[in-house]
Amino acid sequence: MSVLKKITLGALSALMLMTTSAAETTIKLWNIHAEGYPVTEALKKFAEDVKMSTDGRIVVDIKSNEALGDMAKAVELMKADKLDMAGFNLAVLSEALPSMKAINLPFLFSDSKHMFRLLDGAMGDSFAKRLAAGGYVVLGWYDGGERSFYCANKRLNGPRDFAGLRIRVQNAEAYVEMVKLLGATPVFIPTREIAAAFEQGKVDCAENNLPFWVSTGQHKVAKHVFLTNHIISPEALIISTKTWAKLSPADQAKISDAGKKSAIYMRELWNKRVKESRDIAIKAGATFEQPVEFGAYISRMKPLHQKYWKDPETRNELVTILTN
């Protein structure tokens, strides 16, 4: 074999090795939601944009529907450097940044537009900067929905109707204290087991947004909705700071841009899904009640709200929210 041919073959082999190695740069992303859910679809768009913008060098491997375990497990995996990215709700992020608990208080935002007006601005930038110090780089703010109560065999009409009820909630301070202040008992049950818990009589009610309620089949067993919209909070697409540090500045910019685009796309899908979910539930026999007077609920939340007003950092966040 000629020297020139050997050099040519050697160069081709090296090029193939470099290409193969680059193509194997995989970012593992955890997602709690099932296929077809707005968050899942937005994450698919994110993965496509990242792959396209990096010419296939970076591949986002999405593990949806709790394939790697529940949210607590996802946090554990991320801390152990076995997970690169996730779509986390505020309960998780608040552990890294306690001041974020302030925006998770009940009866605070008027609607999602109000929330995103702040998160897409200076408040969101401030949160992102402080979350980075806690190990999370925020790539986009997703819509976590407007949460309401839904019950299996009980129609809620006012705050007195909550007395003695067993209500499934996330194991996070704002949710737990809210339910207790309403006179009910908080119950902690994994996401996948909520529908079965209703059927088995382990809980009377639960609380979440309408798309989640319908997509998990809970609307078939818990048909009575009380539209309190008590908590309006975001979810965030995040990447660990350790994984982020391994990326070049150019790739960081491309992934950041893809994250922002996926957030906008997710919000559009979300608004459509809310309407579709309500229509599906009505056809399945669901009922919807609207609170007449929110003052009574806000009054009951006073002990919880006062706790955050006493903290200078969270007080500043609350003032920003309530005056904008």
Short mmCIF file of the C-alpha atoms (twelve columns), coordinates in Angstrom:
data_MODEL
# 
_entry.id   MODEL 
# 
loop_
_atom_site.group_PDB 
_atom_site.id 
_atom_site.type_symbol 
_atom_site.label_atom_id 
_atom_site.label_alt_id 
_atom_site.label_comp_id 
_atom_site.label_asym_id 
_atom_site.label_seq_id 
_atom_site.Cartn_x 
_atom_site.Cartn_y 
_atom_site.Cartn_z 
_atom_site.pdbx_PDB_model_num 
ATOM 1   C CA . MET A 1   0.000   0.000  0.000  1 
ATOM 2   C CA . SER A 2   1.377   3.414  -0.932 1 
ATOM 3   C CA . VAL A 3   2.312   5.951  1.728  1 
ATOM 4   C CA . LEU A 4   -0.296  8.392  0.348  1 
ATOM 5   C CA . LYS A 5   -3.017  5.777  0.568  1 
ATOM 6   C CA . LYS A 6   -2.062  4.922  4.160  1 
ATOM 7   C CA . ILE A 7   -2.208  8.612  5.113  1 
ATOM 8   C CA . THR A 8   -5.588  9.028  3.410  1 
ATOM 9   C CA . LEU A 9   -7.059  5.971  5.133  1 
ATOM 10  C CA . GLY A 10  -5.626  7.094  8.451  1 
ATOM 11  C CA . ALA A 11  -7.178  10.532 8.062  1 
ATOM 12  C CA . LEU A 12  -10.554 9.038  7.170  1 
ATOM 13  C CA . SER A 13  -10.421 6.697  10.180 1 
ATOM 14  C CA . ALA A 14  -9.613  9.596  12.481 1 
ATOM 15  C CA . LEU A 15  -12.445 11.653 10.992 1 
ATOM 16  C CA . MET A 16  -14.908 8.779  11.446 1 
ATOM 17  C CA . LEU A 17  -13.780 8.319  15.053 1 
ATOM 18  C CA . MET A 18  -14.244 12.029 15.777 1 
ATOM 19  C CA . THR A 19  -17.697 12.033 14.165 1 
ATOM 20  C CA . THR A 20  -18.819 8.968  16.087 1 
ATOM 21  C CA . SER A 21  -17.510 10.362 19.348 1 
ATOM 22  C CA . ALA A 22  -19.217 13.720 18.799 1 
ATOM 23  C CA . ALA A 23  -22.525 12.085 17.908 1 
ATOM 24  C CA . GLU A 24  -22.479 10.188 21.189 1 
ATOM 25  C CA . THR A 25  -22.660 13.343 23.308 1 
ATOM 26  C CA . THR A 26  -25.934 12.575 25.050 1 
ATOM 27  C CA . ILE A 27  -27.831 14.662 27.588 1 
ATOM 28  C CA . LYS A 28  -30.294 12.657 29.667 1 
ATOM 29  C CA . LEU A 29  -33.531 14.524 30.486 1 
ATOM 30  C CA . TRP A 30  -36.117 13.386 33.072 1 
ATOM 31  C CA . ASN A 31  -39.806 14.216 32.575 1 
ATOM 32  C CA . ILE A 32  -42.710 13.233 34.840 1 
ATOM 33  C CA . HIS A 33  -45.378 13.610 32.145 1 
ATOM 34  C CA . ALA A 34  -46.729 11.071 29.643 1 
ATOM 35  C CA . GLU A 35  -46.563 11.123 25.854 1 
ATOM 36  C CA . GLY A 36  -48.764 13.779 24.245 1 
ATOM 37  C CA . TYR A 37  -48.718 16.063 27.301 1 
ATOM 38  C CA . PRO A 38  -47.808 19.714 26.501 1 
ATOM 39  C CA . VAL A 39  -44.596 19.520 28.517 1 
ATOM 40  C CA . THR A 40  -43.525 16.305 26.765 1 
ATOM 41  C CA . GLU A 41  -44.241 17.762 23.326 1 
ATOM 42  C CA . ALA A 42  -42.326 20.935 24.163 1 
ATOM 43  C CA . LEU A 43  -39.363 18.845 25.323 1 
ATOM 44  C CA . LYS A 44  -39.399 16.977 22.020 1 
ATOM 45  C CA . LYS A 45  -39.180 20.305 20.206 1 
ATOM 46  C CA . PHE A 46  -36.321 21.306 22.488 1 
ATOM 47  C CA . ALA A 47  -34.465 18.072 21.663 1 
ATOM 48  C CA . GLU A 48  -35.026 18.560 17.931 1 
ATOM 49  C CA . ASP A 49  -33.786 22.158 18.030 1 
ATOM 50  C CA . VAL A 50  -30.673 21.181 19.995 1 
ATOM 51  C CA . LYS A 51  -29.852 18.354 17.608 1 
ATOM 52  C CA . MET A 52  -30.362 20.563 14.564 1 
ATOM 53  C CA . SER A 53  -28.440 23.564 15.873 1 
ATOM 54  C CA . THR A 54  -25.459 21.395 16.884 1 
ATOM 55  C CA . ASP A 55  -25.487 19.353 13.650 1 
ATOM 56  C CA . GLY A 56  -26.283 16.217 15.621 1 
ATOM 57  C CA . ARG A 57  -23.332 16.560 18.018 1 
ATOM 58  C CA . ILE A 58  -25.607 16.847 21.052 1 
ATOM 59  C CA . VAL A 59  -28.527 14.475 21.496 1 
ATOM 60  C CA . VAL A 60  -31.144 15.012 24.211 1 
ATOM 61  C CA . ASP A 61  -32.443 11.661 25.469 1 
ATOM 62  C CA . ILE A 62  -35.887 12.302 26.991 1 
ATOM 63  C CA . LYS A 63  -37.050 9.870  29.674 1 
ATOM 64  C CA . SER A 64  -40.767 10.631 30.068 1 
ATOM 65  C CA . ASN A 65  -43.574 9.275  32.256 1 
ATOM 66  C CA . GLU A 66  -41.310 8.789  35.302 1 
ATOM 67  C CA . ALA A 67  -39.269 6.183  33.412 1 
ATOM 68  C CA . LEU A 68  -36.340 6.867  35.741 1 
ATOM 69  C CA . GLY A 69  -38.470 7.138  38.878 1 
ATOM 70  C CA . ASP A 70  -40.481 9.869  40.578 1 
ATOM 71  C CA . MET A 71  -39.424 13.459 41.191 1 
ATOM 72  C CA . ALA A 72  -37.564 12.647 44.403 1 
ATOM 73  C CA . LYS A 73  -35.576 10.005 42.520 1 
ATOM 74  C CA . ALA A 74  -34.823 12.480 39.720 1 
ATOM 75  C CA . VAL A 75  -33.354 14.937 42.237 1 
ATOM 76  C CA . GLU A 76  -31.275 12.120 43.710 1 
ATOM 77  C CA . LEU A 77  -29.987 11.126 40.256 1 
ATOM 78  C CA . MET A 78  -29.107 14.711 39.413 1 
ATOM 79  C CA . LYS A 79  -27.151 15.162 42.620 1 
ATOM 80  C CA . ALA A 80  -25.274 11.930 41.821 1 
ATOM 81  C CA . ASP A 81  -24.427 13.231 38.304 1 
ATOM 82  C CA . LYS A 82  -26.492 10.447 36.717 1 
ATOM 83  C CA . LEU A 83  -29.014 12.874 35.221 1 
ATOM 84  C CA . ASP A 84  -28.320 16.030 33.232 1 
ATOM 85  C CA . MET A 85  -31.663 17.751 32.791 1 
ATOM 86  C CA . ALA A 86  -35.223 17.762 34.091 1 
ATOM 87  C CA . GLY A 87  -38.528 19.556 34.013 1 
ATOM 88  C CA . PHE A 88  -39.044 20.382 37.700 1 
ATOM 89  C CA . ASN A 89  -41.891 22.132 39.475 1 
ATOM 90  C CA . LEU A 90  -41.445 24.760 42.132 1 
ATOM 91  C CA . ALA A 91  -41.518 22.281 45.032 1 
ATOM 92  C CA . VAL A 92  -38.113 20.979 43.954 1 
ATOM 93  C CA . LEU A 93  -36.613 24.324 42.957 1 
ATOM 94  C CA . SER A 94  -37.654 25.899 46.239 1 
ATOM 95  C CA . GLU A 95  -35.351 23.511 48.075 1 
ATOM 96  C CA . ALA A 96  -32.411 25.137 46.279 1 
ATOM 97  C CA . LEU A 97  -33.849 28.642 46.521 1 
ATOM 98  C CA . PRO A 98  -36.186 29.058 49.540 1 
ATOM 99  C CA . SER A 99  -37.252 32.556 48.475 1 
ATOM 100 C CA . MET A 100 -39.044 30.984 45.504 1 
ATOM 101 C CA . LYS A 101 -41.535 29.510 47.965 1 
ATOM 102 C CA . ALA A 102 -43.080 32.966 48.078 1 
ATOM 103 C CA . ILE A 103 -44.419 32.662 44.526 1 
ATOM 104 C CA . ASN A 104 -45.936 29.300 45.399 1 
ATOM 105 C CA . LEU A 105 -48.252 30.733 48.038 1 
ATOM 106 C CA . PRO A 106 -51.994 30.239 47.510 1 
ATOM 107 C CA . PHE A 107 -54.164 33.043 46.100 1 
ATOM 108 C CA . LEU A 108 -51.226 35.194 44.959 1 
ATOM 109 C CA . PHE A 109 -51.137 35.551 41.138 1 
ATOM 110 C CA . SER A 110 -54.254 36.661 39.304 1 
ATOM 111 C CA . ASP A 111 -53.519 34.359 36.342 1 
ATOM 112 C CA . SER A 112 -50.690 32.794 34.301 1 
ATOM 113 C CA . LYS A 113 -50.173 35.972 32.244 1 
ATOM 114 C CA . HIS A 114 -49.477 37.874 35.458 1 
ATOM 115 C CA . MET A 115 -46.931 35.229 36.512 1 
ATOM 116 C CA . PHE A 116 -45.065 35.108 33.197 1 
ATOM 117 C CA . ARG A 117 -44.914 38.893 32.952 1 
ATOM 118 C CA . LEU A 118 -42.650 38.724 36.007 1 
ATOM 119 C CA . LEU A 119 -40.785 35.481 35.272 1 
ATOM 120 C CA . ASP A 120 -39.868 36.615 31.763 1 
ATOM 121 C CA . GLY A 121 -38.441 39.788 33.247 1 
ATOM 122 C CA . ALA A 122 -36.221 40.907 36.117 1 
ATOM 123 C CA . MET A 123 -37.742 38.565 38.716 1 
ATOM 124 C CA . GLY A 124 -37.123 35.518 36.536 1 
ATOM 125 C CA . ASP A 125 -33.552 36.649 35.860 1 
ATOM 126 C CA . SER A 126 -32.965 37.038 39.578 1 
ATOM 127 C CA . PHE A 127 -34.342 33.583 40.324 1 
ATOM 128 C CA . ALA A 128 -32.262 32.025 37.533 1 
ATOM 129 C CA . LYS A 129 -29.077 33.617 38.836 1 
ATOM 130 C CA . ARG A 130 -29.649 32.339 42.359 1 
ATOM 131 C CA . LEU A 131 -30.754 28.884 41.203 1 
ATOM 132 C CA . ALA A 132 -27.483 28.539 39.311 1 
ATOM 133 C CA . ALA A 133 -25.696 28.843 42.651 1 
ATOM 134 C CA . GLY A 134 -27.861 25.959 43.884 1 
ATOM 135 C CA . GLY A 135 -26.922 23.668 41.001 1 
ATOM 136 C CA . TYR A 136 -29.630 24.425 38.410 1 
ATOM 137 C CA . VAL A 137 -29.392 26.435 35.194 1 
ATOM 138 C CA . VAL A 138 -32.855 27.565 34.038 1 
ATOM 139 C CA . LEU A 139 -33.403 27.212 30.286 1 
ATOM 140 C CA . GLY A 140 -37.096 28.106 30.188 1 
ATOM 141 C CA . TRP A 141 -40.151 28.754 32.345 1 
ATOM 142 C CA . TYR A 142 -43.052 26.397 31.565 1 
ATOM 143 C CA . ASP A 143 -46.689 26.804 32.619 1 
ATOM 144 C CA . GLY A 144 -47.406 24.684 35.693 1 
ATOM 145 C CA . GLY A 145 -51.097 25.514 35.375 1 
ATOM 146 C CA . GLU A 146 -53.780 26.993 37.580 1 
ATOM 147 C CA . ARG A 147 -54.490 24.480 40.318 1 
ATOM 148 C CA . SER A 148 -57.948 23.716 41.702 1 
ATOM 149 C CA . PHE A 149 -59.546 21.080 43.937 1 
ATOM 150 C CA . TYR A 150 -61.433 18.039 42.632 1 
ATOM 151 C CA . CYS A 151 -63.305 15.455 44.671 1 
ATOM 152 C CA . ALA A 152 -64.791 11.993 44.249 1 
ATOM 153 C CA . ASN A 153 -68.047 12.144 46.195 1 
ATOM 154 C CA . LYS A 154 -68.178 15.697 47.447 1 
ATOM 155 C CA . ARG A 155 -69.126 19.010 45.865 1 
ATOM 156 C CA . LEU A 156 -67.301 21.959 47.383 1 
ATOM 157 C CA . ASN A 157 -69.090 25.301 47.596 1 
ATOM 158 C CA . GLY A 158 -67.226 27.194 50.305 1 
ATOM 159 C CA . PRO A 159 -64.345 27.056 52.803 1 
ATOM 160 C CA . ARG A 160 -66.444 25.230 55.427 1 
ATOM 161 C CA . ASP A 161 -66.873 22.272 53.082 1 
ATOM 162 C CA . PHE A 162 -63.191 21.328 53.450 1 
ATOM 163 C CA . ALA A 163 -63.506 20.347 57.123 1 
ATOM 164 C CA . GLY A 164 -62.448 16.738 57.739 1 
ATOM 165 C CA . LEU A 165 -61.606 15.919 54.118 1 
ATOM 166 C CA . ARG A 166 -58.502 13.931 53.145 1 
ATOM 167 C CA . ILE A 167 -56.803 15.816 50.311 1 
ATOM 168 C CA . ARG A 168 -53.872 14.559 48.271 1 
ATOM 169 C CA . VAL A 169 -51.177 17.237 47.937 1 
ATOM 170 C CA . GLN A 170 -47.493 17.526 47.121 1 
ATOM 171 C CA . ASN A 171 -45.258 17.245 50.149 1 
ATOM 172 C CA . ALA A 172 -44.334 20.925 50.040 1 
ATOM 173 C CA . GLU A 173 -44.929 23.520 52.748 1 
ATOM 174 C CA . ALA A 174 -47.335 25.834 50.888 1 
ATOM 175 C CA . TYR A 175 -49.606 22.948 49.856 1 
ATOM 176 C CA . VAL A 176 -49.561 21.207 53.219 1 
ATOM 177 C CA . GLU A 177 -50.257 24.358 55.230 1 
ATOM 178 C CA . MET A 178 -52.963 25.505 52.817 1 
ATOM 179 C CA . VAL A 179 -54.921 22.276 53.268 1 
ATOM 180 C CA . LYS A 180 -54.505 22.327 57.047 1 
ATOM 181 C CA . LEU A 181 -55.703 25.947 57.247 1 
ATOM 182 C CA . LEU A 182 -58.810 24.910 55.307 1 
ATOM 183 C CA . GLY A 183 -59.517 22.311 57.989 1 
ATOM 184 C CA . ALA A 184 -58.602 19.260 55.905 1 
ATOM 185 C CA . THR A 185 -55.908 16.592 56.230 1 
ATOM 186 C CA . PRO A 186 -53.046 16.511 53.711 1 
ATOM 187 C CA . VAL A 187 -52.258 13.081 52.260 1 
ATOM 188 C CA . PHE A 188 -49.094 12.227 50.327 1 
ATOM 189 C CA . ILE A 189 -49.535 9.739  47.486 1 
ATOM 190 C CA . PRO A 190 -47.288 9.178  44.418 1 
ATOM 191 C CA . THR A 191 -48.650 10.573 41.155 1 
ATOM 192 C CA . ARG A 192 -49.295 7.177  39.590 1 
ATOM 193 C CA . GLU A 193 -51.383 6.042  42.566 1 
ATOM 194 C CA . ILE A 194 -53.800 8.967  42.907 1 
ATOM 195 C CA . ALA A 195 -56.605 7.585  40.694 1 
ATOM 196 C CA . ALA A 196 -56.445 4.243  42.510 1 
ATOM 197 C CA . ALA A 197 -56.492 6.047  45.869 1 
ATOM 198 C CA . PHE A 198 -59.797 7.674  44.887 1 
ATOM 199 C CA . GLU A 199 -61.257 4.325  43.873 1 
ATOM 200 C CA . GLN A 200 -60.105 2.734  47.122 1 
ATOM 201 C CA . GLY A 201 -61.476 5.577  49.243 1 
ATOM 202 C CA . LYS A 202 -58.063 6.586  50.593 1 
ATOM 203 C CA . VAL A 203 -58.616 10.243 49.669 1 
ATOM 204 C CA . ASP A 204 -61.674 12.446 49.206 1 
ATOM 205 C CA . CYS A 205 -60.107 15.127 47.048 1 
ATOM 206 C CA . ALA A 206 -56.894 16.179 45.360 1 
ATOM 207 C CA . GLU A 207 -55.651 19.378 43.750 1 
ATOM 208 C CA . ASN A 208 -53.903 20.060 40.476 1 
ATOM 209 C CA . ASN A 209 -54.472 21.638 37.071 1 
ATOM 210 C CA . LEU A 210 -57.146 20.441 34.637 1 
ATOM 211 C CA . PRO A 211 -54.832 18.855 32.018 1 
ATOM 212 C CA . PHE A 212 -53.092 16.790 34.698 1 
ATOM 213 C CA . TRP A 213 -56.435 15.764 36.202 1 
ATOM 214 C CA . VAL A 214 -57.687 14.529 32.820 1 
ATOM 215 C CA . SER A 215 -54.445 13.053 31.455 1 
ATOM 216 C CA . THR A 216 -54.064 10.839 34.541 1 
ATOM 217 C CA . GLY A 217 -57.668 9.608  34.304 1 
ATOM 218 C CA . GLN A 218 -58.654 11.132 37.629 1 
ATOM 219 C CA . HIS A 219 -61.595 12.927 36.000 1 
ATOM 220 C CA . LYS A 220 -63.303 9.517  35.726 1 
ATOM 221 C CA . VAL A 221 -63.302 8.942  39.488 1 
ATOM 222 C CA . ALA A 222 -63.146 12.490 40.913 1 
ATOM 223 C CA . LYS A 223 -65.777 14.336 38.904 1 
ATOM 224 C CA . HIS A 224 -66.486 17.378 41.057 1 
ATOM 225 C CA . VAL A 225 -64.169 20.348 40.462 1 
ATOM 226 C CA . PHE A 226 -63.979 23.485 42.588 1 
ATOM 227 C CA . LEU A 227 -62.248 26.115 40.431 1 
ATOM 228 C CA . THR A 228 -60.279 27.955 43.089 1 
ATOM 229 C CA . ASN A 229 -57.153 28.436 40.932 1 
ATOM 230 C CA . HIS A 230 -55.538 28.657 44.337 1 
ATOM 231 C CA . ILE A 231 -51.932 28.202 43.203 1 
ATOM 232 C CA . ILE A 232 -50.570 29.420 39.881 1 
ATOM 233 C CA . SER A 233 -46.957 28.393 39.535 1 
ATOM 234 C CA . PRO A 234 -44.354 27.615 36.877 1 
ATOM 235 C CA . GLU A 235 -42.346 24.559 36.033 1 
ATOM 236 C CA . ALA A 236 -38.809 25.022 34.811 1 
ATOM 237 C CA . LEU A 237 -36.671 23.289 32.248 1 
ATOM 238 C CA . ILE A 238 -33.306 23.018 33.980 1 
ATOM 239 C CA . ILE A 239 -29.857 21.573 33.347 1 
ATOM 240 C CA . SER A 240 -27.351 20.793 36.079 1 
ATOM 241 C CA . THR A 241 -24.533 23.290 36.479 1 
ATOM 242 C CA . LYS A 242 -22.018 20.438 36.172 1 
ATOM 243 C CA . THR A 243 -23.345 19.369 32.776 1 
ATOM 244 C CA . TRP A 244 -23.615 23.013 31.707 1 
ATOM 245 C CA . ALA A 245 -19.965 23.651 32.570 1 
ATOM 246 C CA . LYS A 246 -18.885 20.852 30.226 1 
ATOM 247 C CA . LEU A 247 -20.453 22.599 27.225 1 
ATOM 248 C CA . SER A 248 -18.697 25.168 25.086 1 
ATOM 249 C CA . PRO A 249 -20.020 28.759 25.221 1 
ATOM 250 C CA . ALA A 250 -21.329 28.313 21.663 1 
ATOM 251 C CA . ASP A 251 -23.268 25.179 22.582 1 
ATOM 252 C CA . GLN A 252 -24.553 26.806 25.769 1 
ATOM 253 C CA . ALA A 253 -25.988 29.623 23.645 1 
ATOM 254 C CA . LYS A 254 -27.665 27.154 21.276 1 
ATOM 255 C CA . ILE A 255 -29.187 25.112 24.106 1 
ATOM 256 C CA . SER A 256 -30.328 28.257 25.914 1 
ATOM 257 C CA . ASP A 257 -32.056 29.501 22.758 1 
ATOM 258 C CA . ALA A 258 -33.760 26.114 22.274 1 
ATOM 259 C CA . GLY A 259 -34.971 26.235 25.873 1 
ATOM 260 C CA . LYS A 260 -36.588 29.645 25.469 1 
ATOM 261 C CA . LYS A 261 -38.317 28.568 22.260 1 
ATOM 262 C CA . SER A 262 -39.631 25.386 23.882 1 
ATOM 263 C CA . ALA A 263 -41.082 27.415 26.770 1 
ATOM 264 C CA . ILE A 264 -43.083 29.642 24.413 1 
ATOM 265 C CA . TYR A 265 -44.237 26.582 22.477 1 
ATOM 266 C CA . MET A 266 -45.249 24.800 25.683 1 
ATOM 267 C CA . ARG A 267 -47.406 27.730 26.824 1 
ATOM 268 C CA . GLU A 268 -49.253 27.735 23.493 1 
ATOM 269 C CA . LEU A 269 -49.894 24.002 23.738 1 
ATOM 270 C CA . TRP A 270 -50.945 24.405 27.354 1 
ATOM 271 C CA . ASN A 271 -53.683 26.930 26.668 1 
ATOM 272 C CA . LYS A 272 -55.178 24.633 24.019 1 
ATOM 273 C CA . ARG A 273 -54.924 21.646 26.341 1 
ATOM 274 C CA . VAL A 274 -56.765 23.373 29.188 1 
ATOM 275 C CA . LYS A 275 -59.803 23.963 26.970 1 
ATOM 276 C CA . GLU A 276 -59.661 20.437 25.535 1 
ATOM 277 C CA . SER A 277 -59.386 18.925 29.022 1 
ATOM 278 C CA . ARG A 278 -62.432 20.762 30.276 1 
ATOM 279 C CA . ASP A 279 -64.470 19.648 27.238 1 
ATOM 280 C CA . ILE A 280 -63.397 16.013 27.763 1 
ATOM 281 C CA . ALA A 281 -64.295 16.155 31.447 1 
ATOM 282 C CA . ILE A 282 -67.724 17.655 30.819 1 
ATOM 283 C CA . LYS A 283 -68.522 14.853 28.383 1 
ATOM 284 C CA . ALA A 284 -67.468 12.377 31.080 1 
ATOM 285 C CA . GLY A 285 -69.957 13.908 33.515 1 
ATOM 286 C CA . ALA A 286 -67.739 16.280 35.481 1 
ATOM 287 C CA . THR A 287 -69.195 19.261 37.306 1 
ATOM 288 C CA . PHE A 288 -67.538 22.639 37.887 1 
ATOM 289 C CA . GLU A 289 -68.236 25.020 40.753 1 
ATOM 290 C CA . GLN A 290 -66.846 28.555 41.009 1 
ATOM 291 C CA . PRO A 291 -66.011 30.170 44.392 1 
ATOM 292 C CA . VAL A 292 -68.194 33.191 45.033 1 
ATOM 293 C CA . GLU A 293 -65.998 35.051 47.502 1 
ATOM 294 C CA . PHE A 294 -62.220 34.661 47.672 1 
ATOM 295 C CA . GLY A 295 -61.917 36.851 50.746 1 
ATOM 296 C CA . ALA A 296 -62.813 33.976 53.054 1 
ATOM 297 C CA . TYR A 297 -60.017 31.822 51.614 1 
ATOM 298 C CA . ILE A 298 -57.425 34.581 51.730 1 
ATOM 299 C CA . SER A 299 -58.377 35.239 55.343 1 
ATOM 300 C CA . ARG A 300 -57.731 31.590 56.235 1 
ATOM 301 C CA . MET A 301 -54.318 31.753 54.545 1 
ATOM 302 C CA . LYS A 302 -53.232 34.695 56.712 1 
ATOM 303 C CA . PRO A 303 -50.953 32.653 59.065 1 
ATOM 304 C CA . LEU A 304 -49.123 31.196 56.056 1 
ATOM 305 C CA . HIS A 305 -48.769 34.527 54.265 1 
ATOM 306 C CA . GLN A 306 -47.601 36.348 57.401 1 
ATOM 307 C CA . LYS A 307 -44.721 33.919 57.777 1 
ATOM 308 C CA . TYR A 308 -43.322 35.042 54.427 1 
ATOM 309 C CA . TRP A 309 -44.031 38.724 55.015 1 
ATOM 310 C CA . LYS A 310 -41.729 38.549 58.050 1 
ATOM 311 C CA . ASP A 311 -38.786 37.329 55.927 1 
ATOM 312 C CA . PRO A 312 -37.093 40.310 54.181 1 
ATOM 313 C CA . GLU A 313 -36.163 38.336 51.076 1 
ATOM 314 C CA . THR A 314 -39.554 36.744 50.483 1 
ATOM 315 C CA . ARG A 315 -41.304 39.986 51.421 1 
ATOM 316 C CA . ASN A 316 -39.541 41.713 48.545 1 
ATOM 317 C CA . GLU A 317 -40.754 39.012 46.149 1 
ATOM 318 C CA . LEU A 318 -44.324 39.338 47.440 1 
ATOM 319 C CA . VAL A 319 -44.287 43.121 47.086 1 
ATOM 320 C CA . THR A 320 -43.064 42.778 43.494 1 
ATOM 321 C CA . ILE A 321 -45.839 40.307 42.658 1 
ATOM 322 C CA . LEU A 322 -48.642 42.223 44.308 1 
ATOM 323 C CA . THR A 323 -47.673 45.595 42.833 1 
ATOM 324 C CA . ASN A 324 -47.124 44.456 39.228 1 
# 
